[in-house]
Tab-separated table of C-alpha atoms in Angstrom:
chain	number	residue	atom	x	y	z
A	663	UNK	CA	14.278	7.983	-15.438
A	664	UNK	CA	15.006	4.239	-16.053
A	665	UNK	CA	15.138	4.370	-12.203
A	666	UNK	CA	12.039	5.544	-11.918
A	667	UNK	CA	10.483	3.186	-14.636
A	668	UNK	CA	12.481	0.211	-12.869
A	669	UNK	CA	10.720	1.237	-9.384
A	670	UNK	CA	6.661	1.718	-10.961
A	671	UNK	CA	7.244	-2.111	-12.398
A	672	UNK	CA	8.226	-3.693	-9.502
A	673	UNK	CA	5.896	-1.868	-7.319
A	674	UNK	CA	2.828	-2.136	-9.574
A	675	UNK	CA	3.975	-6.326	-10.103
A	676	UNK	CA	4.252	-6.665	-5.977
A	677	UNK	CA	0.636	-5.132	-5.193
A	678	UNK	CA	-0.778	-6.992	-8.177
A	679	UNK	CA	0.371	-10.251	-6.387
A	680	UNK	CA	-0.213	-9.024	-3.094
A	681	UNK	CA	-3.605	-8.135	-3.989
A	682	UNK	CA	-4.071	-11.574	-5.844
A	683	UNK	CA	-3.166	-13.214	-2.633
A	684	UNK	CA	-6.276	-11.868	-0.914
A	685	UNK	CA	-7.930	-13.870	-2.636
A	686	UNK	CA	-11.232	-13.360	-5.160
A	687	UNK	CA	-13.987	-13.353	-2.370
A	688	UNK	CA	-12.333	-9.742	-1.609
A	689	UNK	CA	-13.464	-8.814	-4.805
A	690	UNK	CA	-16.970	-10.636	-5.395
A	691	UNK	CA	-18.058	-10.008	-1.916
A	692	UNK	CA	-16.522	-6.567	-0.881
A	693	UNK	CA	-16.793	-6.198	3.071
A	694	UNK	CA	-15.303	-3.534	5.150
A	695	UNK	CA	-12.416	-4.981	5.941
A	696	UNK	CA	-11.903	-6.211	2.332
A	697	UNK	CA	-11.862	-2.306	0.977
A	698	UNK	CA	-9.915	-1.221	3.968
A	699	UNK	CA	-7.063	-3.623	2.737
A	700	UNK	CA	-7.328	-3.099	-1.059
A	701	UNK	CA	-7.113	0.992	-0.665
A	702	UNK	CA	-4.110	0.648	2.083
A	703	UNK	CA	-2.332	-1.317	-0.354
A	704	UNK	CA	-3.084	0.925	-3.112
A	705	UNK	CA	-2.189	3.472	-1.404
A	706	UNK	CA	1.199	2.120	0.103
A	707	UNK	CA	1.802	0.481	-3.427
A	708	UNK	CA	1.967	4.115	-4.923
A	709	UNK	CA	3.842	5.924	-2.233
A	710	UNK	CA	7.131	4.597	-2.766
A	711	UNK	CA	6.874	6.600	-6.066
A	712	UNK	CA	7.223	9.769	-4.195
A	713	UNK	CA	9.789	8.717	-1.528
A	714	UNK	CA	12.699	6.138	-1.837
A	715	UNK	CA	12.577	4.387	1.539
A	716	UNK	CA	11.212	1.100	-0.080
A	717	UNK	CA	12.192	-1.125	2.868
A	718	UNK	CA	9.257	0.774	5.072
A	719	UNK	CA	6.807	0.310	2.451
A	720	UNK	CA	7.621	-3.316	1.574
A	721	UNK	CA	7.187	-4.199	5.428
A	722	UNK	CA	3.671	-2.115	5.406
A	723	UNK	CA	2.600	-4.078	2.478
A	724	UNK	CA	3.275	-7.348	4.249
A	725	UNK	CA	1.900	-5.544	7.598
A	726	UNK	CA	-1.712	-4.736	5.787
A	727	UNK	CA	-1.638	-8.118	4.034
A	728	UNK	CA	-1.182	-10.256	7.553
A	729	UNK	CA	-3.751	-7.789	8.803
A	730	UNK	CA	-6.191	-8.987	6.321
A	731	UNK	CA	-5.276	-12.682	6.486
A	732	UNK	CA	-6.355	-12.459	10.383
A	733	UNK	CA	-9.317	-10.478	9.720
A	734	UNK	CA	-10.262	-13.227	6.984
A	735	UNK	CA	-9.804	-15.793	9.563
A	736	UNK	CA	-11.238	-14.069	12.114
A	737	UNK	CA	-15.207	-14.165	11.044
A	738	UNK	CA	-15.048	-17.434	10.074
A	739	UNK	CA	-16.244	-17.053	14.491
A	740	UNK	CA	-19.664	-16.774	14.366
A	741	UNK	CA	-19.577	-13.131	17.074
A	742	UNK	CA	-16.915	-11.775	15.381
A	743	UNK	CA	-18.389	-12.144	11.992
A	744	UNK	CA	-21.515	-10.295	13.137
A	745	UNK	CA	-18.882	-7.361	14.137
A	746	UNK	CA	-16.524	-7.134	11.033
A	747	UNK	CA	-19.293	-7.902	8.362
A	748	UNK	CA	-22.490	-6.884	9.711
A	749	UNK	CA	-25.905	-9.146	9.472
A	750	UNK	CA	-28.783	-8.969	6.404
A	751	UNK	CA	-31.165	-6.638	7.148
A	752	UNK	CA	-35.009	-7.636	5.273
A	753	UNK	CA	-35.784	-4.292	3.967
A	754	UNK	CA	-39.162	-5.781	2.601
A	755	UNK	CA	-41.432	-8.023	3.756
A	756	UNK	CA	-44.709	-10.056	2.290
A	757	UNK	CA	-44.723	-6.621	-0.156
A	758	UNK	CA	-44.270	-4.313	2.736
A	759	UNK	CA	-41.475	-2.186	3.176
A	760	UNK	CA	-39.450	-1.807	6.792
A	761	UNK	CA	-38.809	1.493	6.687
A	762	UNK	CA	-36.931	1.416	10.295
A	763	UNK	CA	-34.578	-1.657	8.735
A	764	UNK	CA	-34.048	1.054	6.348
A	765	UNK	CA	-33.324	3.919	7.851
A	766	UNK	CA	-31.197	1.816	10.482
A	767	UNK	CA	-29.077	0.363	7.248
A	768	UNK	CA	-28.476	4.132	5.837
A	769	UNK	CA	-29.869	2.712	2.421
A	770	UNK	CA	-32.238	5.158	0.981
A	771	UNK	CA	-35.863	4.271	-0.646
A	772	UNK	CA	-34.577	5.556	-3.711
A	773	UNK	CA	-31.959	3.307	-4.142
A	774	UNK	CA	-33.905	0.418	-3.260
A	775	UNK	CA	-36.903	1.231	-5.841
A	776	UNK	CA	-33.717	1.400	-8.756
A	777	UNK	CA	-32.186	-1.935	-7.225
A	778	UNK	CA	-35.810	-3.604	-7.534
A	779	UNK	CA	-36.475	-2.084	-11.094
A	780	UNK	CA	-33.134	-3.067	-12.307
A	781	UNK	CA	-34.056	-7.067	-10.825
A	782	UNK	CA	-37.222	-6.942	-13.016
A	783	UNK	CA	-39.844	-6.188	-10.174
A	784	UNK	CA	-41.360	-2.750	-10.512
A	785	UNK	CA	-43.931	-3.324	-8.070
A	786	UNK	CA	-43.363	-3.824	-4.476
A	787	UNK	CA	-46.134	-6.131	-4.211
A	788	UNK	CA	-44.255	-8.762	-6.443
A	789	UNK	CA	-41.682	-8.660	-4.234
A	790	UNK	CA	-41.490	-11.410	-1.347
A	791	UNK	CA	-38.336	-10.524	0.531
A	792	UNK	CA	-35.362	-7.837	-0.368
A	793	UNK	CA	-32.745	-8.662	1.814
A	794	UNK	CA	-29.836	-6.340	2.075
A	795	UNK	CA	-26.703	-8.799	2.709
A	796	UNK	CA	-23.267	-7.718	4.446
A	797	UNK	CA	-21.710	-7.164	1.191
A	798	UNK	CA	-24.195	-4.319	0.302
A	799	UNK	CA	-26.240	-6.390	-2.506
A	800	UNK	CA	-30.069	-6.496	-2.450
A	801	UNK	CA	-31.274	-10.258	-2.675
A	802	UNK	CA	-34.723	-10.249	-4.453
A	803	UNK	CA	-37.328	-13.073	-3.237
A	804	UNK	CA	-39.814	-12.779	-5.836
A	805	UNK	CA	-43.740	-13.707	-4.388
A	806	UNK	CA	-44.519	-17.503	-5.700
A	807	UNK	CA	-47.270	-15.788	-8.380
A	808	UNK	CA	-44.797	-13.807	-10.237
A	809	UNK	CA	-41.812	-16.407	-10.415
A	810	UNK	CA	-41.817	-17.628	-14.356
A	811	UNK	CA	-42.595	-20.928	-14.933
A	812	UNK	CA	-39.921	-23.669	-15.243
A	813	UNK	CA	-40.131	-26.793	-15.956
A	814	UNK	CA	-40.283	-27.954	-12.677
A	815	UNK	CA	-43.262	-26.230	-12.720
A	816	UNK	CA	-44.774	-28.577	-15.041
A	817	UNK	CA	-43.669	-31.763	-13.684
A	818	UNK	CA	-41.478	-31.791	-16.931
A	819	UNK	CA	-38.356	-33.736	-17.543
A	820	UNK	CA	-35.767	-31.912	-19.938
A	821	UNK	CA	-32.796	-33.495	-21.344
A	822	UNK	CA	-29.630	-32.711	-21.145
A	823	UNK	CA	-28.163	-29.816	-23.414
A	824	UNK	CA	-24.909	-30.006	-22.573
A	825	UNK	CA	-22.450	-26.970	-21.768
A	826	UNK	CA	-20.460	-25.056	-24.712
A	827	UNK	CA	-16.893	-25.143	-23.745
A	828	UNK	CA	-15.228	-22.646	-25.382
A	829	UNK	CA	-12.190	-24.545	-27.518
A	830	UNK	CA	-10.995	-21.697	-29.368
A	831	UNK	CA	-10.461	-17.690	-28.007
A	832	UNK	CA	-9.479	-14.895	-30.697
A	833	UNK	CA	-8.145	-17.646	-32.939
A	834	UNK	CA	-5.963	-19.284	-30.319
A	835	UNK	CA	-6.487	-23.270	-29.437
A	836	UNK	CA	-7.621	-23.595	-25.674
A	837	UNK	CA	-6.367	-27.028	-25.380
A	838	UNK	CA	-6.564	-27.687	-21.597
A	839	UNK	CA	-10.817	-27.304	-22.123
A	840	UNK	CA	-10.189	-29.357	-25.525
A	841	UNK	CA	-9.070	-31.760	-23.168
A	842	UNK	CA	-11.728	-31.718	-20.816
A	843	UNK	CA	-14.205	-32.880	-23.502
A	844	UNK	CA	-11.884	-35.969	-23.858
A	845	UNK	CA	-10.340	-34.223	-27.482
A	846	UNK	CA	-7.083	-33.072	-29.084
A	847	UNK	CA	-5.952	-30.701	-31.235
A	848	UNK	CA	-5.887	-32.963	-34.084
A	849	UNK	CA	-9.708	-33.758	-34.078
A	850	UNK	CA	-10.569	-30.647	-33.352
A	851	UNK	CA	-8.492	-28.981	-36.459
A	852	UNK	CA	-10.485	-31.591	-37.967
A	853	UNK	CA	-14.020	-30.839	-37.432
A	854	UNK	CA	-13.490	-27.042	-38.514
A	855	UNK	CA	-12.568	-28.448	-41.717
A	856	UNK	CA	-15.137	-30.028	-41.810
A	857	UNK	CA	-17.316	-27.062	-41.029
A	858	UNK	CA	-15.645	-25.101	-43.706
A	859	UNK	CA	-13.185	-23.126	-41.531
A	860	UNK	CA	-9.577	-25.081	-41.736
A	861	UNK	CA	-7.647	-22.145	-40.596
A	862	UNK	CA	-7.845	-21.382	-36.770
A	863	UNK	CA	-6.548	-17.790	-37.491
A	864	UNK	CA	-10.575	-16.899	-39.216
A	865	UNK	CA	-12.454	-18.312	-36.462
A	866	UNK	CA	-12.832	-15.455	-33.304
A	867	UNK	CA	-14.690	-17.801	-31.240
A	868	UNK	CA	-15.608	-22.054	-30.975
A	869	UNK	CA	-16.973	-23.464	-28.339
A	870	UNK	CA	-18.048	-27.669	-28.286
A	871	UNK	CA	-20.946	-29.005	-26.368
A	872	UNK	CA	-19.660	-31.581	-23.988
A	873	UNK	CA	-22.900	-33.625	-24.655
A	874	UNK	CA	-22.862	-34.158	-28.502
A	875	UNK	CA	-19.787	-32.281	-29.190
A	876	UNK	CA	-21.327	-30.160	-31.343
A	877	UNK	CA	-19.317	-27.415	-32.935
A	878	UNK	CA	-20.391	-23.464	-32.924
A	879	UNK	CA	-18.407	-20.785	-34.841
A	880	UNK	CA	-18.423	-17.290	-34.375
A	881	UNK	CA	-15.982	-15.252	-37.220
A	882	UNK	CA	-16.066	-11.795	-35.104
A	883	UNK	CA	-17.305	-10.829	-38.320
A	884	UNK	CA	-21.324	-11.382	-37.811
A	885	UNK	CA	-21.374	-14.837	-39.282
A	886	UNK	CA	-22.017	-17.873	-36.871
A	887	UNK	CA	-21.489	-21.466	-38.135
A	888	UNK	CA	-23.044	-24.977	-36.426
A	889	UNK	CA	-21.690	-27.959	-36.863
A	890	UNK	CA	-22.314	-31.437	-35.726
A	891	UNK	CA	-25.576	-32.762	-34.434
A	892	UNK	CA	-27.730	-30.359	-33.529
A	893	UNK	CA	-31.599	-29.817	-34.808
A	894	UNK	CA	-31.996	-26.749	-36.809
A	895	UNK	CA	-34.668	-25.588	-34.086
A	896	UNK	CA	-31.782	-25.786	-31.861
A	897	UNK	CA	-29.873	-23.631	-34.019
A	898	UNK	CA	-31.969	-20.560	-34.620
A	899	UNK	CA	-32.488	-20.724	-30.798
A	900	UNK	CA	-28.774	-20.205	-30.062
């Protein structure tokens, strides 16, 4: 049994880091030869639990992860990349659909109606462009009379608000982004004093604004603190 045990940790640690090694595109833009490699390597990963010839599955591993390393490099040429991954396909156009582009992609109407619905445009006629990309995600080009006004828009010029860096996680110190904001420990032990929280074990969540280095508080239990300078309009908008 302790065998056993032994053999599901290192196999489950390898195709975690084998896995990791294909690096994070695989996972936020899935193509085919992205899913072909992740289910061969689940697949061989699990195997060995049935069989004890590990040496065979160790050198399939490496096999399937070389395979994808080539394929990766592979459509990075601009023919080949057309083969492996495919091209977008505009499914609708000026608020018309292409029903051959459609059919051709094997992506019903149905699905597209949800995918539009779930992007905020109900109505076809709002919609611009819905591009169906190699990855199998809809890209939604809203028409210029239904995009909300920013702004931009309005020829306005907006300040900077800064980004909230989050400083403390579950009531542990993050102290490599405490020292992106230029801080240390010491100050920042400091300013939940200050706020009326001096132990780090009550506070659930901080984060710090990197442009005023204001300070906001979440307990976990419903309550949320601000601290430092921030307008109270500011506030009840956050």
């Amino acid at each position: 049994m302790l065998l056993y045990i032994g053999k599901v940790i290192l196999l489950y640690s390898v195709s975690v880091i084998v896995i990791r090694l294909l690096g994070k595109a695989a996972f936020a833009q899935l193509t085919s030869h992205d899913l072909t490699a992740i289910i061969f390597l689940a697949t061989l990963g699990v195997h060995p639990l049935l069989e004890e010839r590990l040496g065979r599955i160790f050198t399939g591993i490496a096999v399937v992860t070389l395979l994808h390393i080539l394929f990766t490099r592979l459509v990075l040429f601009r023919w080949l990349n057309r083969l492996l991954i495919g091209q977008p396909a505009i499914l609708i156009k000026h608020g018309k659909i292409n029903k051959s582009k459609l059919l051709r992609s094997r992506f019903s109407l149905v699905e597209l109606l949800a995918t539009l619905r779930a992007g905020g445009y109900p109505d076809i006629k709002d919609v611009e462009y819905a591009i169906l990309e190699p990855n199998g995600q809809i890209s939604i080009v809203p028409m210029k009379d239904v995009v909300a006004v920013t702004p931009r828009h309005l020829n306005l010029k907006m300040e900077y608000q800064g980004v909230p860096i989050a400083v403390i996680v579950e009531g542990k110190v993050q102290r490599k982004n405490v020292a992106l904001i230029g801080k240390d420990e010491i100050w920042l032990r400091q300013e939940l004093k200050a706020a009326g929280h001096p132990d780090i074990r009550d506070v659930f969540y901080a984060a710090i604004r990197d442009s005023d280095h204001s300070l906001t508080i979440d307990t976990g239990e419903g309550e949320m603190f601000y601290h430092g300078r921030q307008s109270s309009s500011e506030e009840e908008g956050e």
